[in-house]
Coordinates of N, CA, C and O in Angstrom, one line a residue:
M28 N 50.4 13.4 79.9 CA 49.5 13.0 81.1 C 48.8 11.7 80.7 O 48.7 10.8 81.5
A29 N 48.3 11.6 79.4 CA 47.5 10.3 79.1 C 48.5 9.1 79.2 O 48.2 8.1 79.5
R30 N 49.8 9.3 78.7 CA 50.8 8.3 78.8 C 51.0 7.8 80.3 O 51.2 6.6 80.5
T31 N 51.1 8.9 81.1 CA 51.3 8.6 82.6 C 50.2 7.6 83.2 O 50.3 6.8 83.8
L32 N 49.0 8.1 82.7 CA 47.8 7.5 83.2 C 47.7 5.9 82.8 O 47.4 5.0 83.5
R33 N 48.0 5.7 81.4 CA 48.0 4.4 80.9 C 49.1 3.5 81.6 O 48.8 2.5 82.0
A34 N 50.2 4.1 81.9 CA 51.3 3.4 82.5 C 50.9 3.1 84.0 O 51.1 1.9 84.4
A35 N 50.3 4.0 84.8 CA 49.9 3.7 86.1 C 48.7 2.7 86.1 O 48.8 1.8 87.0
S36 N 47.9 2.7 85.1 CA 46.8 1.8 85.0 C 47.4 0.4 84.7 O 47.0 -0.5 85.5
R37 N 48.4 0.2 83.9 CA 48.9 -1.2 83.7 C 49.6 -1.6 84.9 O 49.6 -2.8 85.2
R38 N 50.2 -0.8 85.6 CA 51.0 -1.2 86.8 C 50.3 -1.4 87.9 O 50.5 -2.4 88.7
L39 N 49.1 -0.7 88.2 CA 48.5 -0.9 89.3 C 47.1 -1.5 89.2 O 46.5 -2.1 90.1
C40 N 46.5 -1.5 88.2 CA 45.1 -2.0 88.0 C 44.9 -3.4 87.4 O 44.3 -3.5 86.4
H41 N 45.6 -4.3 88.0 CA 45.5 -5.7 87.6 C 44.1 -6.1 87.8 O 43.5 -5.8 88.9
P42 N 43.5 -6.9 86.9 CA 42.1 -7.2 87.2 C 42.1 -8.2 88.4 O 42.9 -9.1 88.5
C43 N 41.1 -8.1 89.3 CA 40.9 -8.9 90.4 C 40.3 -10.2 90.0 O 39.2 -10.1 89.2
S44 N 40.8 -11.4 90.3 CA 40.1 -12.5 90.0 C 38.8 -12.7 90.7 O 38.1 -13.6 90.2
G45 N 38.6 -12.0 91.7 CA 37.3 -12.2 92.4 C 37.4 -13.4 93.3 O 36.6 -13.7 94.1
R46 N 38.5 -14.1 93.3 CA 38.8 -15.4 94.0 C 39.8 -15.0 95.1 O 40.9 -14.8 95.0
L47 N 39.2 -15.1 96.5 CA 40.1 -14.8 97.5 C 40.7 -16.2 98.0 O 39.8 -17.2 98.1
S48 N 41.8 -16.2 98.5 CA 42.4 -17.5 99.1 C 43.0 -17.0 100.4 O 43.1 -15.8 100.8
V49 N 43.4 -18.1 101.2 CA 44.1 -17.7 102.4 C 45.6 -17.3 102.1 O 46.3 -18.1 101.4
V50 N 46.0 -16.2 102.6 CA 47.3 -15.7 102.3 C 48.2 -15.6 103.6 O 47.7 -15.2 104.6
I51 N 49.4 -16.2 103.5 CA 50.3 -16.2 104.5 C 50.9 -14.7 104.6 O 51.5 -14.3 103.5
V52 N 50.7 -14.0 105.6 CA 51.1 -12.6 105.5 C 52.5 -12.4 106.1 O 53.3 -11.7 105.4
F53 N 52.9 -13.1 107.0 CA 54.3 -13.0 107.4 C 54.7 -14.4 108.1 O 53.9 -14.9 108.8
S54 N 55.8 -14.9 107.7 CA 56.2 -16.1 108.3 C 57.7 -16.5 108.0 O 58.1 -16.2 106.9
A55 N 58.5 -16.8 109.0 CA 59.9 -17.2 108.7 C 60.0 -18.5 107.9 O 60.7 -18.7 107.2
A56 N 59.0 -19.4 108.4 CA 59.0 -20.7 107.7 C 57.6 -21.3 107.8 O 56.9 -21.0 108.7
S57 N 57.2 -22.0 106.8 CA 55.9 -22.6 106.9 C 55.9 -23.8 107.8 O 57.0 -24.2 108.3
S58 N 54.8 -24.4 108.0 CA 54.6 -25.6 109.0 C 55.6 -26.7 108.5 O 55.9 -27.4 109.2
Q59 N 55.8 -26.8 107.2 CA 56.6 -27.9 106.7 C 58.1 -27.4 106.6 O 58.9 -28.3 106.1
G60 N 58.4 -26.4 107.2 CA 59.9 -26.0 107.3 C 60.3 -25.2 106.0 O 61.5 -24.9 106.0
R61 N 59.5 -24.9 105.0 CA 59.8 -24.1 103.8 C 59.6 -22.8 104.1 O 58.8 -22.3 104.8
T62 N 60.6 -22.0 103.5 CA 60.5 -20.5 103.8 C 59.4 -20.0 102.8 O 59.1 -20.3 101.7
S63 N 58.6 -19.1 103.5 CA 57.4 -18.5 102.7 C 57.8 -17.1 102.2 O 58.3 -16.2 103.0
S64 N 57.4 -16.8 100.9 CA 57.5 -15.5 100.5 C 56.2 -14.9 100.6 O 55.2 -15.2 100.0
T65 N 56.2 -13.7 101.4 CA 54.9 -13.1 101.6 C 54.6 -11.8 101.1 O 55.7 -11.2 100.6
C66 N 53.4 -11.3 101.0 CA 53.2 -10.0 100.3 C 54.1 -8.8 100.8 O 54.7 -8.3 99.9
P67 N 54.1 -8.6 102.0 CA 55.0 -7.4 102.4 C 56.4 -7.7 102.2 O 57.2 -6.7 101.7
V68 N 56.8 -9.0 102.4 CA 58.3 -9.2 102.1 C 58.7 -9.1 100.6 O 59.7 -8.6 100.2
R69 N 57.8 -9.7 99.8 CA 58.0 -9.6 98.3 C 58.1 -8.1 97.9 O 59.0 -7.8 97.1
A70 N 57.2 -7.3 98.3 CA 57.2 -5.9 98.0 C 58.5 -5.3 98.4 O 59.0 -4.5 97.7
A71 N 58.9 -5.5 99.6 CA 60.1 -4.8 100.2 C 61.3 -5.3 99.4 O 62.2 -4.6 99.0
D72 N 61.4 -6.6 99.1 CA 62.6 -7.2 98.3 C 62.5 -6.6 97.0 O 63.6 -6.3 96.5
Q73 N 61.4 -6.4 96.3 CA 61.4 -5.8 94.8 C 61.8 -4.3 94.9 O 62.3 -3.9 93.9
A74 N 61.4 -3.6 96.0 CA 61.8 -2.2 96.1 C 63.2 -2.0 96.7 O 63.7 -0.9 96.5
S75 N 63.9 -3.0 97.2 CA 65.1 -2.8 97.9 C 66.2 -2.0 97.0 O 66.9 -1.2 97.4
A76 N 66.3 -2.4 95.8 CA 67.4 -1.9 94.9 C 67.1 -0.5 94.6 O 68.0 0.4 94.7
S77 N 65.8 0.0 94.5 CA 65.5 1.5 94.2 C 65.8 2.2 95.6 O 66.3 3.4 95.5
F78 N 65.5 1.7 96.7 CA 65.8 2.3 98.0 C 67.4 2.5 98.1 O 67.8 3.5 98.4
A79 N 68.1 1.4 97.7 CA 69.7 1.5 97.9 C 70.2 2.7 96.9 O 71.0 3.4 97.2
D80 N 69.6 2.5 95.7 CA 70.0 3.5 94.6 C 69.8 4.9 95.1 O 70.6 5.8 94.7
R81 N 68.7 5.2 95.7 CA 68.4 6.6 96.2 C 69.0 6.9 97.6 O 68.9 8.1 98.0
G82 N 69.6 6.0 98.3 CA 70.3 6.3 99.6 C 69.3 6.4 100.7 O 69.5 7.1 101.6
V83 N 68.1 5.7 100.5 CA 67.1 5.6 101.6 C 67.0 4.3 102.2 O 67.0 3.3 101.5
A84 N 67.1 4.3 103.6 CA 67.1 3.0 104.3 C 65.7 2.5 104.4 O 64.8 3.2 104.5
L85 N 65.6 1.2 104.0 CA 64.2 0.4 104.1 C 64.3 -0.6 105.3 O 65.3 -1.4 105.3
S86 N 63.5 -0.4 106.3 CA 63.4 -1.3 107.4 C 62.1 -2.1 107.4 O 61.2 -1.5 107.1
V87 N 62.3 -3.4 107.6 CA 61.1 -4.3 107.6 C 61.0 -4.9 109.0 O 61.9 -5.7 109.3
D88 N 60.0 -4.7 109.7 CA 59.8 -5.2 111.1 C 58.4 -6.0 111.1 O 57.4 -5.4 111.3
L89 N 58.6 -7.3 110.9 CA 57.4 -8.1 110.9 C 57.5 -9.2 112.0 O 58.6 -9.7 112.2
P90 N 56.4 -9.6 112.5 CA 56.4 -10.7 113.6 C 56.9 -12.0 112.8 O 56.7 -12.2 111.7
S91 N 57.6 -12.8 113.6 CA 58.2 -14.1 113.0 C 57.2 -15.2 113.0 O 57.3 -16.1 112.2
A92 N 56.0 -15.1 113.9 CA 55.1 -16.2 113.8 C 54.1 -16.0 112.6 O 53.7 -15.0 112.2
P93 N 53.7 -17.2 112.0 CA 53.0 -17.1 110.8 C 51.6 -16.5 111.1 O 51.1 -16.7 112.2
S94 N 51.1 -15.6 110.2 CA 49.6 -15.2 110.4 C 49.1 -15.2 109.0 O 49.6 -15.2 108.0
F95 N 47.7 -15.4 109.1 CA 47.0 -15.6 107.8 C 45.8 -14.7 107.7 O 45.2 -14.2 108.6
L96 N 45.4 -14.3 106.4 CA 44.2 -13.6 106.2 C 43.6 -14.2 104.9 O 44.3 -14.8 104.1
R97 N 42.3 -13.9 104.7 CA 41.7 -14.2 103.4 C 41.9 -13.1 102.4 O 41.4 -12.1 102.8
G98 N 42.6 -13.3 101.3 CA 42.8 -12.1 100.5 C 43.3 -12.5 99.1 O 43.5 -13.6 98.8
D99 N 43.4 -11.5 98.3 CA 44.0 -11.7 97.0 C 45.4 -11.2 97.1 O 45.7 -10.1 97.2
S100 N 46.4 -12.1 97.0 CA 47.7 -11.9 97.3 C 48.4 -10.8 96.3 O 49.1 -10.0 96.5
L101 N 47.9 -10.9 95.0 CA 48.4 -10.0 93.9 C 48.0 -8.6 94.3 O 48.8 -7.6 94.3
R102 N 46.7 -8.3 94.6 CA 46.2 -7.0 95.0 C 46.8 -6.5 96.3 O 47.0 -5.4 96.4
L103 N 47.0 -7.4 97.2 CA 47.6 -6.9 98.6 C 49.0 -6.6 98.2 O 49.6 -5.6 98.8
G104 N 49.8 -7.2 97.3 CA 51.0 -6.9 96.8 C 51.1 -5.6 96.3 O 52.0 -4.7 96.5
I105 N 50.2 -5.1 95.5 CA 49.9 -3.9 94.9 C 50.0 -2.7 96.0 O 50.6 -1.6 96.0
V106 N 49.2 -3.1 97.1 CA 49.1 -2.1 98.2 C 50.5 -1.9 98.9 O 50.9 -0.7 98.9
F107 N 51.1 -3.0 99.2 CA 52.4 -2.7 99.8 C 53.5 -2.1 98.8 O 54.3 -1.1 99.3
S108 N 53.4 -2.6 97.7 CA 54.3 -2.0 96.6 C 54.1 -0.5 96.5 O 55.0 0.4 96.4
N109 N 52.8 0.0 96.3 CA 52.5 1.3 96.2 C 52.8 2.2 97.3 O 53.5 3.4 97.2
L110 N 52.5 1.7 98.5 CA 52.9 2.5 99.7 C 54.4 2.7 99.8 O 54.8 3.8 100.2
L111 N 55.2 1.6 99.6 CA 56.7 1.8 99.7 C 57.2 2.7 98.5 O 58.0 3.4 98.8
T112 N 56.6 2.6 97.3 CA 57.0 3.4 96.3 C 56.7 5.0 96.6 O 57.5 5.8 96.4
N113 N 55.6 5.2 97.1 CA 55.2 6.5 97.5 C 56.3 7.1 98.6 O 56.6 8.3 98.6
A114 N 56.4 6.3 99.6 CA 57.4 6.7 100.8 C 58.7 7.0 100.2 O 59.3 8.0 100.5
L115 N 59.2 6.2 99.2 CA 60.6 6.4 98.6 C 60.6 7.7 97.8 O 61.5 8.5 98.0
R116 N 59.5 7.9 97.1 CA 59.4 9.1 96.2 C 59.5 10.5 97.1 O 60.0 11.4 96.7
H117 N 59.0 10.3 98.4 CA 58.9 11.5 99.2 C 59.7 11.6 100.4 O 59.7 12.5 101.2
T118 N 60.9 10.7 100.2 CA 61.9 10.7 101.3 C 63.2 11.0 100.7 O 63.6 10.3 99.7
P119 N 63.9 12.1 101.3 CA 65.2 12.4 100.6 C 66.4 11.3 101.0 O 66.1 10.6 102.0
P120 N 67.4 11.5 100.3 CA 68.5 10.5 100.5 C 69.0 10.7 102.1 O 68.9 11.8 102.6
G121 N 69.3 9.6 102.6 CA 69.6 9.7 104.0 C 68.4 9.5 104.9 O 68.6 9.2 106.2
G122 N 67.1 9.4 104.5 CA 66.0 9.2 105.3 C 65.8 7.7 105.4 O 66.5 6.8 104.9
Q123 N 64.6 7.4 106.0 CA 64.2 6.0 106.3 C 62.8 5.8 106.0 O 62.0 6.7 106.3
V124 N 62.5 4.6 105.5 CA 61.2 4.1 105.4 C 61.0 2.8 106.1 O 62.0 1.9 106.0
T125 N 60.0 2.7 107.0 CA 59.8 1.4 107.8 C 58.4 0.8 107.4 O 57.4 1.5 107.4
L126 N 58.5 -0.5 107.0 CA 57.3 -1.2 106.9 C 57.2 -2.2 108.1 O 58.1 -3.1 108.3
S127 N 56.2 -2.1 108.8 CA 56.0 -2.9 110.0 C 54.6 -3.5 110.1 O 53.7 -3.0 109.4
A128 N 54.5 -4.5 111.0 CA 53.3 -5.2 111.2 C 53.3 -5.6 112.7 O 54.3 -6.0 113.2
S129 N 52.0 -5.6 113.1 CA 51.8 -6.3 114.5 C 50.5 -7.0 114.4 O 49.8 -6.9 113.4
E130 N 50.0 -7.6 115.5 CA 48.7 -8.2 115.4 C 48.0 -8.2 116.8 O 48.7 -8.1 117.9
T131 N 46.8 -8.2 116.6 CA 46.0 -8.4 117.8 C 45.3 -9.8 117.6 O 45.7 -10.6 116.8
A132 N 44.4 -10.2 118.6 CA 43.8 -11.5 118.5 C 43.0 -11.7 117.2 O 42.9 -12.7 116.5
E133 N 42.5 -10.6 116.7 CA 41.5 -10.6 115.4 C 42.1 -9.9 114.2 O 41.6 -10.1 113.1
E134 N 43.1 -9.1 114.3 CA 43.6 -8.3 113.1 C 45.1 -8.4 113.0 O 45.8 -8.5 113.9
L135 N 45.5 -8.1 111.8 CA 46.9 -7.7 111.3 C 46.9 -6.3 111.1 O 46.2 -5.7 110.4
L136 N 47.9 -5.7 111.8 CA 48.0 -4.1 111.7 C 49.3 -3.8 110.9 O 50.2 -4.4 111.3
F137 N 49.1 -3.1 109.8 CA 50.3 -2.8 109.0 C 50.6 -1.3 108.9 O 49.6 -0.5 109.1
S138 N 51.9 -0.9 108.8 CA 52.1 0.5 108.8 C 53.3 0.7 107.8 O 54.2 0.0 107.8
V139 N 53.3 1.8 107.1 CA 54.4 2.2 106.3 C 54.6 3.6 106.6 O 53.7 4.5 106.5
E140 N 55.9 3.8 107.2 CA 56.1 5.2 107.7 C 57.4 5.7 107.1 O 58.4 5.0 106.9
D141 N 57.5 7.0 106.8 CA 58.7 7.5 106.3 C 59.1 8.8 107.0 O 58.5 9.4 107.9
T142 N 60.5 9.2 106.7 CA 61.0 10.4 107.4 C 61.1 11.5 106.3 O 62.1 12.3 106.4
G143 N 60.2 11.5 105.4 CA 60.2 12.5 104.3 C 59.6 13.8 104.5 O 59.4 14.3 105.7
Q144 N 59.1 14.5 103.5 CA 58.6 15.8 103.4 C 57.3 15.9 104.2 O 56.9 17.0 104.6
G145 N 56.5 14.8 104.4 CA 55.3 14.8 104.9 C 54.2 15.4 104.1 O 54.4 15.7 102.8
I146 N 52.9 15.3 104.5 CA 51.9 15.8 103.6 C 51.2 17.0 104.3 O 51.0 17.0 105.7
P147 N 51.0 18.1 103.6 CA 50.3 19.3 104.1 C 49.0 18.9 104.8 O 48.3 18.1 104.3
Q148 N 48.7 19.4 105.9 CA 47.5 19.1 106.7 C 46.3 19.2 105.8 O 45.3 18.6 105.8
E149 N 46.3 20.4 105.0 CA 45.1 20.6 104.2 C 44.8 19.6 103.0 O 43.8 19.4 102.5
D150 N 46.0 18.8 102.7 CA 45.8 17.8 101.7 C 45.3 16.4 102.2 O 44.9 15.6 101.5
I151 N 45.5 16.2 103.4 CA 45.2 14.9 104.1 C 43.8 14.5 103.9 O 43.6 13.3 103.5
P152 N 42.7 15.4 103.9 CA 41.3 14.8 103.7 C 41.1 14.4 102.2 O 40.3 13.6 101.9
R153 N 42.0 14.9 101.2 CA 41.8 14.4 99.8 C 42.9 13.5 99.3 O 42.8 13.1 98.2
I154 N 43.8 12.9 100.2 CA 44.9 12.3 99.7 C 44.5 10.9 99.1 O 45.1 10.4 98.1
F155 N 43.4 10.3 99.4 CA 42.9 9.1 98.7 C 42.0 9.3 97.6 O 41.4 8.2 97.0
E156 N 41.8 10.5 97.1 CA 40.8 10.8 96.0 C 41.5 10.4 94.8 O 42.7 10.7 94.5
K157 N 40.8 9.9 93.7 CA 41.4 9.7 92.4 C 41.8 10.9 91.8 O 41.3 12.0 91.9
F158 N 43.1 10.9 91.3 CA 43.7 12.0 90.4 C 44.2 13.1 91.4 O 44.8 14.1 90.8
F159 N 44.0 13.0 92.7 CA 44.6 14.0 93.6 C 46.0 14.0 93.8 O 46.6 12.9 94.0
R160 N 46.8 15.0 93.7 CA 48.2 15.0 94.0 C 48.5 16.2 94.9 O 47.9 17.3 94.8
V161 N 49.4 16.0 95.8 CA 49.8 17.1 96.6 C 50.6 18.1 95.8 O 51.1 17.7 94.8
S162 N 50.6 19.4 96.3 CA 51.5 20.3 95.6 C 52.9 19.9 95.3 O 53.6 19.3 96.1
G163 N 53.4 20.0 94.1 CA 54.7 19.5 93.7 C 54.7 18.3 93.1 O 55.8 17.9 92.4
A164 N 53.7 17.4 93.3 CA 53.7 16.0 92.7 C 53.6 16.1 91.1 O 53.9 15.1 90.5
E165 N 53.1 17.3 90.6 CA 52.9 17.2 89.1 C 54.2 17.0 88.5 O 54.3 16.4 87.4
E166 N 55.2 17.6 89.0 CA 56.6 17.4 88.4 C 57.2 16.0 88.5 O 58.1 15.7 87.8
Q167 N 56.6 15.2 89.4 CA 57.2 13.9 89.5 C 56.6 12.8 88.6 O 56.9 11.6 88.7
G168 N 55.6 13.3 87.9 CA 55.1 12.4 86.9 C 54.1 11.3 87.4 O 53.9 10.2 86.7
T169 N 53.6 11.6 88.5 CA 52.6 10.7 89.1 C 51.2 11.0 88.6 O 50.8 12.1 88.1
S170 N 50.3 9.9 88.6 CA 49.0 10.1 88.2 C 48.0 10.5 89.2 O 46.9 10.9 88.8
G171 N 48.2 10.3 90.4 CA 47.2 10.6 91.5 C 46.3 9.4 91.6 O 45.2 9.5 92.2
L172 N 46.6 8.2 91.1 CA 45.6 7.1 91.1 C 46.2 6.1 92.2 O 45.3 5.4 92.8
G173 N 47.4 6.1 92.7 CA 48.0 5.1 93.5 C 47.2 4.9 94.8 O 46.9 3.8 95.2
L174 N 47.2 6.0 95.5 CA 46.5 5.9 96.9 C 45.1 5.6 96.8 O 44.5 5.0 97.5
A175 N 44.3 6.1 95.8 CA 43.0 5.7 95.6 C 42.8 4.1 95.4 O 41.9 3.6 95.9
I176 N 43.8 3.6 94.6 CA 43.7 2.2 94.3 C 44.0 1.4 95.7 O 43.4 0.5 95.9
V177 N 45.0 1.9 96.4 CA 45.3 1.3 97.7 C 44.1 1.3 98.6 O 43.7 0.3 99.2
K178 N 43.5 2.3 98.7 CA 42.2 2.5 99.5 C 41.1 1.4 99.0 O 40.5 0.7 99.8
E179 N 41.0 1.4 97.7 CA 39.9 0.5 97.3 C 40.3 -1.0 97.5 O 39.4 -1.8 97.9
I180 N 41.5 -1.4 97.4 CA 42.0 -2.7 97.5 C 41.7 -3.0 99.0 O 41.3 -4.1 99.4
I181 N 42.2 -2.2 99.9 CA 42.1 -2.4 101.3 C 40.6 -2.6 101.8 O 40.2 -3.5 102.5
A182 N 39.8 -1.7 101.2 CA 38.3 -1.7 101.4 C 37.7 -3.1 101.0 O 36.8 -3.7 101.7
E183 N 38.1 -3.6 99.7 CA 37.8 -4.8 99.3 C 38.1 -6.1 100.2 O 37.3 -7.1 100.2
H184 N 39.1 -5.8 101.0 CA 39.6 -6.8 102.0 C 39.0 -6.6 103.4 O 39.4 -7.2 104.3
G185 N 37.9 -5.6 103.5 CA 37.3 -5.3 104.7 C 38.1 -4.4 105.6 O 37.7 -4.3 106.8
G186 N 39.0 -3.8 105.2 CA 39.8 -2.9 106.0 C 39.6 -1.3 105.6 O 38.9 -1.0 104.7
A187 N 40.3 -0.5 106.3 CA 40.3 0.9 106.1 C 41.7 1.4 106.3 O 42.4 0.9 107.1
I188 N 42.2 2.4 105.5 CA 43.5 3.0 105.6 C 43.4 4.3 106.2 O 42.4 5.1 105.9
E189 N 44.3 4.7 107.0 CA 44.4 6.1 107.6 C 45.9 6.6 107.4 O 46.8 5.9 107.2
V190 N 46.0 7.9 107.5 CA 47.2 8.6 107.2 C 47.4 9.6 108.3 O 46.5 10.4 108.7
S191 N 48.5 9.8 108.9 CA 48.9 10.8 109.7 C 50.3 11.3 109.3 O 51.2 10.6 108.7
S192 N 50.5 12.7 109.5 CA 51.7 13.4 108.9 C 51.9 14.5 109.6 O 51.1 15.3 110.0
T193 N 53.3 14.8 109.7 CA 53.8 16.2 110.2 C 54.6 16.7 109.1 O 55.6 16.0 108.8
P194 N 54.2 17.8 108.4 CA 55.1 18.3 107.5 C 56.5 18.6 107.8 O 56.7 19.1 109.1
G195 N 57.4 18.1 107.1 CA 58.8 18.2 107.3 C 59.3 17.0 108.1 O 60.5 16.8 108.4
K196 N 58.5 16.1 108.6 CA 59.0 15.1 109.4 C 58.6 13.7 108.9 O 59.0 12.6 109.4
G197 N 57.6 13.7 107.9 CA 57.2 12.4 107.3 C 55.7 12.1 107.5 O 54.9 12.8 107.9
A198 N 55.4 10.8 106.9 CA 54.0 10.3 106.9 C 54.0 9.0 107.4 O 54.9 8.2 107.2
R199 N 52.8 8.6 107.9 CA 52.6 7.2 108.3 C 51.2 6.7 107.8 O 50.2 7.4 108.1
F200 N 51.2 5.7 107.0 CA 50.0 5.1 106.5 C 49.7 3.7 107.2 O 50.6 3.0 107.4
T201 N 48.5 3.6 107.8 CA 48.3 2.4 108.5 C 46.9 1.8 108.1 O 46.0 2.5 107.8
F202 N 46.9 0.5 108.2 CA 45.7 -0.2 107.9 C 45.6 -1.5 108.6 O 46.6 -2.1 109.1
A203 N 44.4 -2.1 108.9 CA 44.2 -3.4 109.5 C 43.3 -4.3 108.7 O 42.4 -3.8 108.1
L204 N 43.7 -5.5 108.8 CA 42.8 -6.5 108.1 C 42.5 -7.6 109.1 O 43.4 -8.1 109.9
K205 N 41.4 -8.3 108.9 CA 41.0 -9.4 109.7 C 41.9 -10.6 109.5 O 42.2 -11.1 108.3
K206 N 42.2 -11.3 110.6 CA 43.0 -12.6 110.4 C 42.0 -13.7 110.3 O 40.8 -13.5 110.6
V207 N 42.5 -14.8 109.8 CA 41.7 -16.1 109.8 C 42.6 -17.1 110.5 O 43.8 -16.9 110.7
S208 N 41.9 -18.2 111.0 CA 42.8 -19.2 111.8 C 43.7 -20.0 110.9 O 43.4 -20.2 109.7
P209 N 44.7 -20.4 111.5 CA 45.6 -21.3 110.8 C 45.0 -22.5 110.2 O 45.4 -23.1 109.1
S210 N 44.0 -23.1 110.9 CA 43.3 -24.3 110.4 C 42.6 -24.0 109.0 O 42.5 -24.9 108.2
M211 N 42.1 -22.8 108.8 CA 41.7 -22.4 107.5 C 42.7 -22.5 106.4 O 42.4 -22.9 105.3
H212 N 43.9 -22.2 106.8 CA 45.1 -22.3 105.8 C 45.2 -23.8 105.3 O 45.5 -24.1 104.2
Q213 N 45.1 -24.7 106.3 CA 45.2 -26.2 106.0 C 44.2 -26.7 105.0 O 44.3 -27.7 104.4
D214 N 43.0 -26.0 105.0 CA 41.9 -26.4 104.2 C 42.1 -26.1 102.7 O 41.4 -26.6 101.7
F215 N 43.0 -25.3 102.4 CA 43.4 -24.8 101.0 C 44.5 -25.5 100.4 O 45.4 -26.0 100.9

């Protein structure tokens, strides 16, 4: 157990620099015509081999127009990576995980949805608590820290995360973060 906690800590608890910058969240190309590698896209790219190995389809549905937020790109990358890893862990071969985003005038709305086993309704109120694991997760070698860290990072960025689930049909994690104007991006 101690070894699992240390590994999770090294993997997920990178020190936050405390310095926020403007982050391009999704963009097919920057204003100068260069392709941008963005937080959700990097996380999906890094996870793609694991999804393929497991026989789980990974779908990424992001708007093509650039959008920006003020944030710590390393820590936001941890959010997307952790949500995708959890979805993969709880989705059987032949299932699907979808990372999607949309936007309103003021917010970027993100979702990671899977067609996995779902979360028992009685566990949903505790799912973001430190060290909490749903029944059966003990055998998977998880620490119970990942979703607590995700919640903390999103809160640091002024957002909140929610989960909805139907046991046997999957789970959906959603969160929203405030956008900043493109002109703020040019100031950095």
